[in-house]
Coordinates of C-alpha atoms in Angstrom, one line a residue:
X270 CA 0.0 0.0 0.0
X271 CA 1.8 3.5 -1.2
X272 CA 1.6 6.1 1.3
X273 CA 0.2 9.5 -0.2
X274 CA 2.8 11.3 2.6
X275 CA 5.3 9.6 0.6
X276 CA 3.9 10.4 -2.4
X277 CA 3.9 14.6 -1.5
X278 CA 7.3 14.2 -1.1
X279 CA 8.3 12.3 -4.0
X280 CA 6.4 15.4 -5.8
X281 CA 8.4 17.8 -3.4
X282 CA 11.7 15.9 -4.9
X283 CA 10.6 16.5 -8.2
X284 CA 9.8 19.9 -7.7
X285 CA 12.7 21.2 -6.0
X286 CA 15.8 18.9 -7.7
X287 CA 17.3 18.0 -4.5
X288 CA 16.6 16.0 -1.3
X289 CA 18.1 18.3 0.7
X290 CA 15.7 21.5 -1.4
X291 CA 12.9 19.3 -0.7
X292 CA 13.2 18.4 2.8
X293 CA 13.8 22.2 3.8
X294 CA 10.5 23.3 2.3
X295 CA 9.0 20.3 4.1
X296 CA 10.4 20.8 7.2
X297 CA 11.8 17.7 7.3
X298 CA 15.8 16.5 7.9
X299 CA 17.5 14.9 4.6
X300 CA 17.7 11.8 6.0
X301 CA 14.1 11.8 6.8
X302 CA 13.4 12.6 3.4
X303 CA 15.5 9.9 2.2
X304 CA 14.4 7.2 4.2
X305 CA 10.4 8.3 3.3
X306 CA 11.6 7.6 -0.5
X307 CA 13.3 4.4 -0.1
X308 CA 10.6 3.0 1.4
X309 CA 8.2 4.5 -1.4
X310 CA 10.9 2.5 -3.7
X311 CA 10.1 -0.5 -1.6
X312 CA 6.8 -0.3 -1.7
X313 CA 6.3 0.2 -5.3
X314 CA 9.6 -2.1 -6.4
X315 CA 10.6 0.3 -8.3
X316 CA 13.7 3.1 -8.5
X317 CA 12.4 6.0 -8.0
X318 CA 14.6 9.1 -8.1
X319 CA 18.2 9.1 -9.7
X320 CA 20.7 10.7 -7.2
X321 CA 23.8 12.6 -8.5
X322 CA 26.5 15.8 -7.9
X323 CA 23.6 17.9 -9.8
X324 CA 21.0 16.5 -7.7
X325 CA 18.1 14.6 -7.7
X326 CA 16.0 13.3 -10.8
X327 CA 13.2 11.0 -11.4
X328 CA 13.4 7.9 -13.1
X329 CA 10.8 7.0 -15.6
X330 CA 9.3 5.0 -13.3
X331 CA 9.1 7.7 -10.8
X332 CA 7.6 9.7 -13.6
X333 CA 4.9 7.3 -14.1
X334 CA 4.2 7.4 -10.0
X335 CA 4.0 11.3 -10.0
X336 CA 1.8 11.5 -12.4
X337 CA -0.9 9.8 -10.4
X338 CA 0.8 11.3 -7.2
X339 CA -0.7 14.5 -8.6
X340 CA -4.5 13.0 -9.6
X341 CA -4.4 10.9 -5.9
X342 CA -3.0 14.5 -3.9
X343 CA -5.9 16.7 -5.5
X344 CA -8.8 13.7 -5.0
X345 CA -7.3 14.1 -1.5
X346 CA -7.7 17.9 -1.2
X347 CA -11.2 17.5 -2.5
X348 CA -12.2 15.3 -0.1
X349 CA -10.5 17.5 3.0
X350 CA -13.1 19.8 1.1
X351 CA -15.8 17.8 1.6
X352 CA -15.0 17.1 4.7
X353 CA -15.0 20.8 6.1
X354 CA -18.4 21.5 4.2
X355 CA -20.2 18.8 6.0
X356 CA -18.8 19.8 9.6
X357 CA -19.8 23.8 8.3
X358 CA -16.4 25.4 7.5
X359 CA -17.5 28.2 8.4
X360 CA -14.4 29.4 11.0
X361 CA -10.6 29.0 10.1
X362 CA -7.4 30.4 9.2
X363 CA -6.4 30.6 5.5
X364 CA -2.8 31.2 4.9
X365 CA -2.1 33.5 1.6
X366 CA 1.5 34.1 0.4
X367 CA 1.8 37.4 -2.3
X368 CA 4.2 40.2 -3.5
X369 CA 3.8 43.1 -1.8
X370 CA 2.1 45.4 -4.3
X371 CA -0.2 42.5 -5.0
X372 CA -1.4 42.5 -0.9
X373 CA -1.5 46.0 -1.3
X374 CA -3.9 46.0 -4.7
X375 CA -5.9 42.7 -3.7
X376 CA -4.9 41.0 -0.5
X377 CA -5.8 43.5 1.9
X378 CA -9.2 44.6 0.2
X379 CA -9.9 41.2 0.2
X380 CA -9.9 40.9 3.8
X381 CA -11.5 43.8 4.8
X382 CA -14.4 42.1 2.1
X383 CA -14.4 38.8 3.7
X384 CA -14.6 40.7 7.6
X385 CA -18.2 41.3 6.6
X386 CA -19.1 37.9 4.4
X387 CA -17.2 35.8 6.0
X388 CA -16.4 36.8 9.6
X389 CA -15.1 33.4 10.9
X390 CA -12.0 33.4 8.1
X391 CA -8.9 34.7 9.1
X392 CA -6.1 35.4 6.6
X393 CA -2.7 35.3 7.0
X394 CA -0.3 36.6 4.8
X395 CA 3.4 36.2 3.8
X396 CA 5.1 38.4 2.0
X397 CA 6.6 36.6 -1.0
X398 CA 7.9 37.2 -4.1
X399 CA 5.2 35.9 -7.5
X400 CA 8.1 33.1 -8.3
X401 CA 8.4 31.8 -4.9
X402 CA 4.6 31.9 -3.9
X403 CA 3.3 28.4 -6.2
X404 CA 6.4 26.6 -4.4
X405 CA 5.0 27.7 -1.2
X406 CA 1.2 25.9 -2.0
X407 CA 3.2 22.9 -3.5
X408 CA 5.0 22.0 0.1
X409 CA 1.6 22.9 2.1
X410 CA 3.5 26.0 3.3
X411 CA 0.4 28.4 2.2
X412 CA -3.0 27.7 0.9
X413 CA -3.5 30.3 -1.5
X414 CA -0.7 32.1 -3.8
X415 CA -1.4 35.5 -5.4
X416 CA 1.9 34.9 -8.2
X417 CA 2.9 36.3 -10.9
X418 CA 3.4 35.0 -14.4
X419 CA 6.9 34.1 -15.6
X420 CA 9.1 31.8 -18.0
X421 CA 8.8 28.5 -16.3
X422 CA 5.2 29.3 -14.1
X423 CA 3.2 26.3 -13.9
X424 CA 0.6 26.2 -16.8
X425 CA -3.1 26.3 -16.4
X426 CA -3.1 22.6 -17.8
X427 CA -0.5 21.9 -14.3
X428 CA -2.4 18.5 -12.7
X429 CA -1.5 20.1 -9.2
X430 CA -2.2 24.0 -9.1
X431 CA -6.0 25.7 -10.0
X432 CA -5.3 28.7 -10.8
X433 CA -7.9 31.9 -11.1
X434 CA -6.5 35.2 -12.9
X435 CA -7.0 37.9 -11.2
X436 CA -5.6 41.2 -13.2
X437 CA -3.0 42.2 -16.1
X438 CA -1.2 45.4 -15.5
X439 CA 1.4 47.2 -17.6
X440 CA 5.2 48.4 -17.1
X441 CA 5.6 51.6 -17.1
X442 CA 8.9 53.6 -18.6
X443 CA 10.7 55.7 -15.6
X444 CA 13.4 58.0 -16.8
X445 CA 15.6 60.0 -15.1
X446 CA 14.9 64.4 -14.9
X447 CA 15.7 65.7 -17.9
X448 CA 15.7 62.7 -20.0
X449 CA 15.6 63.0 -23.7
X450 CA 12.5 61.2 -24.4
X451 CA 10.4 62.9 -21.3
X452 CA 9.1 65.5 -24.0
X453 CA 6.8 62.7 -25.5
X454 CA 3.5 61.1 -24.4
X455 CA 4.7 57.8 -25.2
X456 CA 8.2 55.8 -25.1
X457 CA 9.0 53.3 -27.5
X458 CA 11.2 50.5 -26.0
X459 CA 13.8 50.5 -28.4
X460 CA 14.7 53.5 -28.3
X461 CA 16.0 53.2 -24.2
X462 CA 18.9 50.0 -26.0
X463 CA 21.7 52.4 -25.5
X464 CA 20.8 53.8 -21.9
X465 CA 21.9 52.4 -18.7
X466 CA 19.1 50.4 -16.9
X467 CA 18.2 49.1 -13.8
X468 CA 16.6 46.0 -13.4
X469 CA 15.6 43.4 -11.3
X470 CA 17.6 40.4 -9.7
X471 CA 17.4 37.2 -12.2
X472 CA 14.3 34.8 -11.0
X473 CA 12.2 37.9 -10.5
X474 CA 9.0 37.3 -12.3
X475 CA 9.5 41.4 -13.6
X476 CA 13.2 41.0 -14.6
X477 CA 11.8 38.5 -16.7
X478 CA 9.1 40.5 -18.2
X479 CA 11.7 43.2 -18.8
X480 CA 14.0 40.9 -20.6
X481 CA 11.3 39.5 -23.2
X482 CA 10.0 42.6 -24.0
X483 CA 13.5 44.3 -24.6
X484 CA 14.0 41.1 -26.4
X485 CA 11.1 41.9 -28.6
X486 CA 12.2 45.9 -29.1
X487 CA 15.7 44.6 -30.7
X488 CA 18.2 44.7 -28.1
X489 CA 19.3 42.3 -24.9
X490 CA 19.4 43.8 -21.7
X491 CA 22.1 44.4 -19.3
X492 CA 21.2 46.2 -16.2
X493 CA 23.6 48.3 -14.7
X494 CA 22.1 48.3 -11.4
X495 CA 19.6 45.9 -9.9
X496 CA 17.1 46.1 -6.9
X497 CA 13.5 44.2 -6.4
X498 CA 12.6 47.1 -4.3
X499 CA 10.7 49.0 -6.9
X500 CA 11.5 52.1 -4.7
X501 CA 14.7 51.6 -4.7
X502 CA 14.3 51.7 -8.3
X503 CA 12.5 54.9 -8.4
X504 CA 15.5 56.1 -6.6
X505 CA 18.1 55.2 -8.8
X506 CA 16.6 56.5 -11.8
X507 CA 15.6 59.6 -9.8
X508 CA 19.6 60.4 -9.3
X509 CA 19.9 59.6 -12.9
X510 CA 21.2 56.0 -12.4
X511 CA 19.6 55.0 -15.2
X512 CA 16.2 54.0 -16.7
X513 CA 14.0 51.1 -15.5
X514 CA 10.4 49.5 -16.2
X515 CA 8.0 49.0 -13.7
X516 CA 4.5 47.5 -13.1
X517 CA 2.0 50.5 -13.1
X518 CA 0.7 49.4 -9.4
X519 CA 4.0 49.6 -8.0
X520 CA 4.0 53.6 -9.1
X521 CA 0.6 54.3 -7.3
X522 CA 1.1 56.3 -4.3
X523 CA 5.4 56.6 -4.5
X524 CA 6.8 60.2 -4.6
X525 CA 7.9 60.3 -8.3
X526 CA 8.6 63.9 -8.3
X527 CA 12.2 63.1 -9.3
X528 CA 11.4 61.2 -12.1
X529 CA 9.3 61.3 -15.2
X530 CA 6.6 58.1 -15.8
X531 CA 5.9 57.6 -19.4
X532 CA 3.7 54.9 -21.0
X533 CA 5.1 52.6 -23.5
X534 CA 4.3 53.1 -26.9
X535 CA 2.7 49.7 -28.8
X536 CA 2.2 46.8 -26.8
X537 CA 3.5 47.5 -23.3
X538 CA 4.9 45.2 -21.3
X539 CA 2.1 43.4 -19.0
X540 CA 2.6 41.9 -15.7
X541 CA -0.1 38.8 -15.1
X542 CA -1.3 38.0 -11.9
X543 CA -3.4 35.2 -10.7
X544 CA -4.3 33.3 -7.5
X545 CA -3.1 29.6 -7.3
X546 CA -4.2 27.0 -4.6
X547 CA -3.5 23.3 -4.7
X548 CA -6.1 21.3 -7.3
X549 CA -9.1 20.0 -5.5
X550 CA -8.5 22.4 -2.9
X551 CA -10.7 25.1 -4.5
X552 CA -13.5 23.9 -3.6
X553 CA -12.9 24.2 0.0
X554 CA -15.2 26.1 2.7
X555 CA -12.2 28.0 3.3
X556 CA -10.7 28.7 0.5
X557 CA -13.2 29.3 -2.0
X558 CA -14.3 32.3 -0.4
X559 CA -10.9 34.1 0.1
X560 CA -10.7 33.2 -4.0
X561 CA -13.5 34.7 -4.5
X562 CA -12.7 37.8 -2.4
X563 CA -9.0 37.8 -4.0
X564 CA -11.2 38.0 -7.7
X565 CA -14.0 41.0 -6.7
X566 CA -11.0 42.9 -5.4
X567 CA -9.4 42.7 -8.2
X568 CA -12.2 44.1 -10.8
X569 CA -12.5 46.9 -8.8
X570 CA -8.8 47.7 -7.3
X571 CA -6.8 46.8 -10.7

C-alpha cells in the first residue's frame, strides 16, 4: 500500500531537484526525506529518483508514480473539502502568500471584504515574491498564492495547481529628470537599447518581463544596477542612475517627483497576476471564499 505522505514528497523531490531543497520546504531533515523515498521505492519495487552531484531526478518509473501522485494528492484535497463543508467550515485560518504590491492592490481589500461575508476566516499573509509563492502551496507551506506569471510558471493545464487570474497590469517607462525622451507622451522601448538600466535580480518574475520585452524591441538587456525594491528603483533613476520599467501598481502612491513616468508606446509590457491553490483544494469552505474575495478585489482595485 503506497503512502500518499510519501507520495507529497516524492512530488516535493521532483519539484525542488534536491533531497536536501525538498526536505527544507518540508520541514523535514534529509535523512528523513531519504528514508520516506526508499521505502516509497520499496513499496512500489521500483527506483524511483536518480541521485547525482547535480541533484536529484526522477526515473521513468518515478515519472509514471508522480503523475498519479498529482491525480491521488488533489482527490485528497477534494475530499479534506468535503470534509469541512459537511462539519460547516465556516471558522478557520487561510494562509495566503503574495508580493507586496499584490497584498496592497488585492490581498488587503480582500480581507477587509471577507470581515463582513465571511467573519469566521482569518487570513494570513506572507510576504513573498510571485516566483516563490506556487512553491510555497506545492509543500503545504500556504494555501493560497497570489503569483505572478513568468518563463517556467506552472501552466493552467499543471495537474497540481487551479489557478484563477486575477488582473493584467502594464510596465511603465521611468526615466531619469531631464531625459531625452520625457518630451513625449509615449516611449518606444527600443529606443531606451543604448541607456543604462536598472533591473531586477534574475528569478524575479518582472526581470523577466523586462527581458522579453526588450527582447522583442531589438536589443538584450544588461542592467547596470539591480534592486527588487521597486522604490529603490525609483530612486536610482531619480539620481539619474539610469532608466527602468516597472509595473504601473507599484508607481501608485510613490513620490515620483524626481522622475518622469511615461507609458510605453505599442504593446507595453504586462505583468499577469493570478491566485493559485493546490487542485481540489478550490472547492474548499475555506478557501473558495478568500478566492472569491481575492477576484472582486481585483475588478475593482486593478
Amino acid at each position: 500500500m503506497i503512502e500518499a505522505r510519501r507520495l507529497h514528497i516524492l512530488r516535493a523531490v521532483a519539484d525542488h531537484r534536491t533531497v536536501t531543497a525538498a526536505a527544507a520546504a518540508l520541514y523535514l531533515t534529509p535523512s528523513a526525506v531519504s528514508q520516506q523515498l526508499a521505502a516509497l521505492e520499496q513499496e512500489t519495487g521500483h527506483r524511483l529518483v536518480d541521485r547525482s552531484a547535480r541533484g536529484a531526478r526522477l526515473t521513468p518509473a518515478g515519472e509514471i508514480l508522480l503523475s498519479h501522485a498529482n491525480a491521488v494528492l488533489a482527490q485528497l484535497e477534494r475530499a479534506e473539502s468535503e470534509l469541512a463543508a459537511y462539519g460547516s467550515g465556516e471558522a478557520g485560518t487561510v494562509t495566503v502568500a503574495a508580493f507586496a504590491t499584490g497584498i496592497g492592490l488585492v490581498v488587503a481589500p480582500a480581507i477587509r471584504a471577507l470581515a463582513d461575508s465571511a467573519p469566521g476566516i482569518r487570513v494570513r499573509v506572507r510576504d513573498a515574491e510571485g516566483d516563490e509563492s506556487l512553491m510555497m502551496v506545492l509543500d503545504r507551506q500556504v494555501d493560497v498564492a497570489v503569483a505572478v506569471e513568468y518563463r517556467g510558471a506552472p501552466g493552467e493545464d499543471d495537474a497540481r495547481l487551479t489557478r484563477v487570474p486575477l488582473y493584467a497590469e502594464p510596465f511603465d517607462a521611468v526615466l531619469p529628470p531631464g531625459h531625452r525622451l520625457a518630451a513625449g507622451e509615449r516611449v518606444a522601448l527600443g529606443d531606451l537599447a543604448k541607456d543604462a538600466w536598472i533591473g531586477q535580480s534574475a528569478g524575479n518574475p518582472c526581470h523577466d518581463v523586462t527581458v522579453l520585452a526588450c527582447e522583442y524591441a531589438g536589443f538584450t538587456l544588461n542592467p547596470e544596477h539591480s534592486s527588487d525594491d521597486f522604490r529603490a528603483v525609483v530612486a536610482l533613476a531619480a539620481a539619474s542612475a539610469g532608466v527602468a520599467l516597472v509595473p504601473r501598481s507599484a508607481l501608485r502612491g510613490m513620490e515620483l517627483t524626481g522622475v518622469e513616468v511615461r507609458p510605453i508606446e505599442g504593446v507595453a509590457p504586462t505583468r499577469r497576476v493570478f491566485a493559485a491553490v493546490r487542485r481540489g483544494a478550490e472547492d474548499h469552505p475555506l478557501i473558495s471564499p478568500v478566492l472569491t474575495a481575492l477576484g472582486v478585489a481585483s475588478e475593482s482595485g486593478a
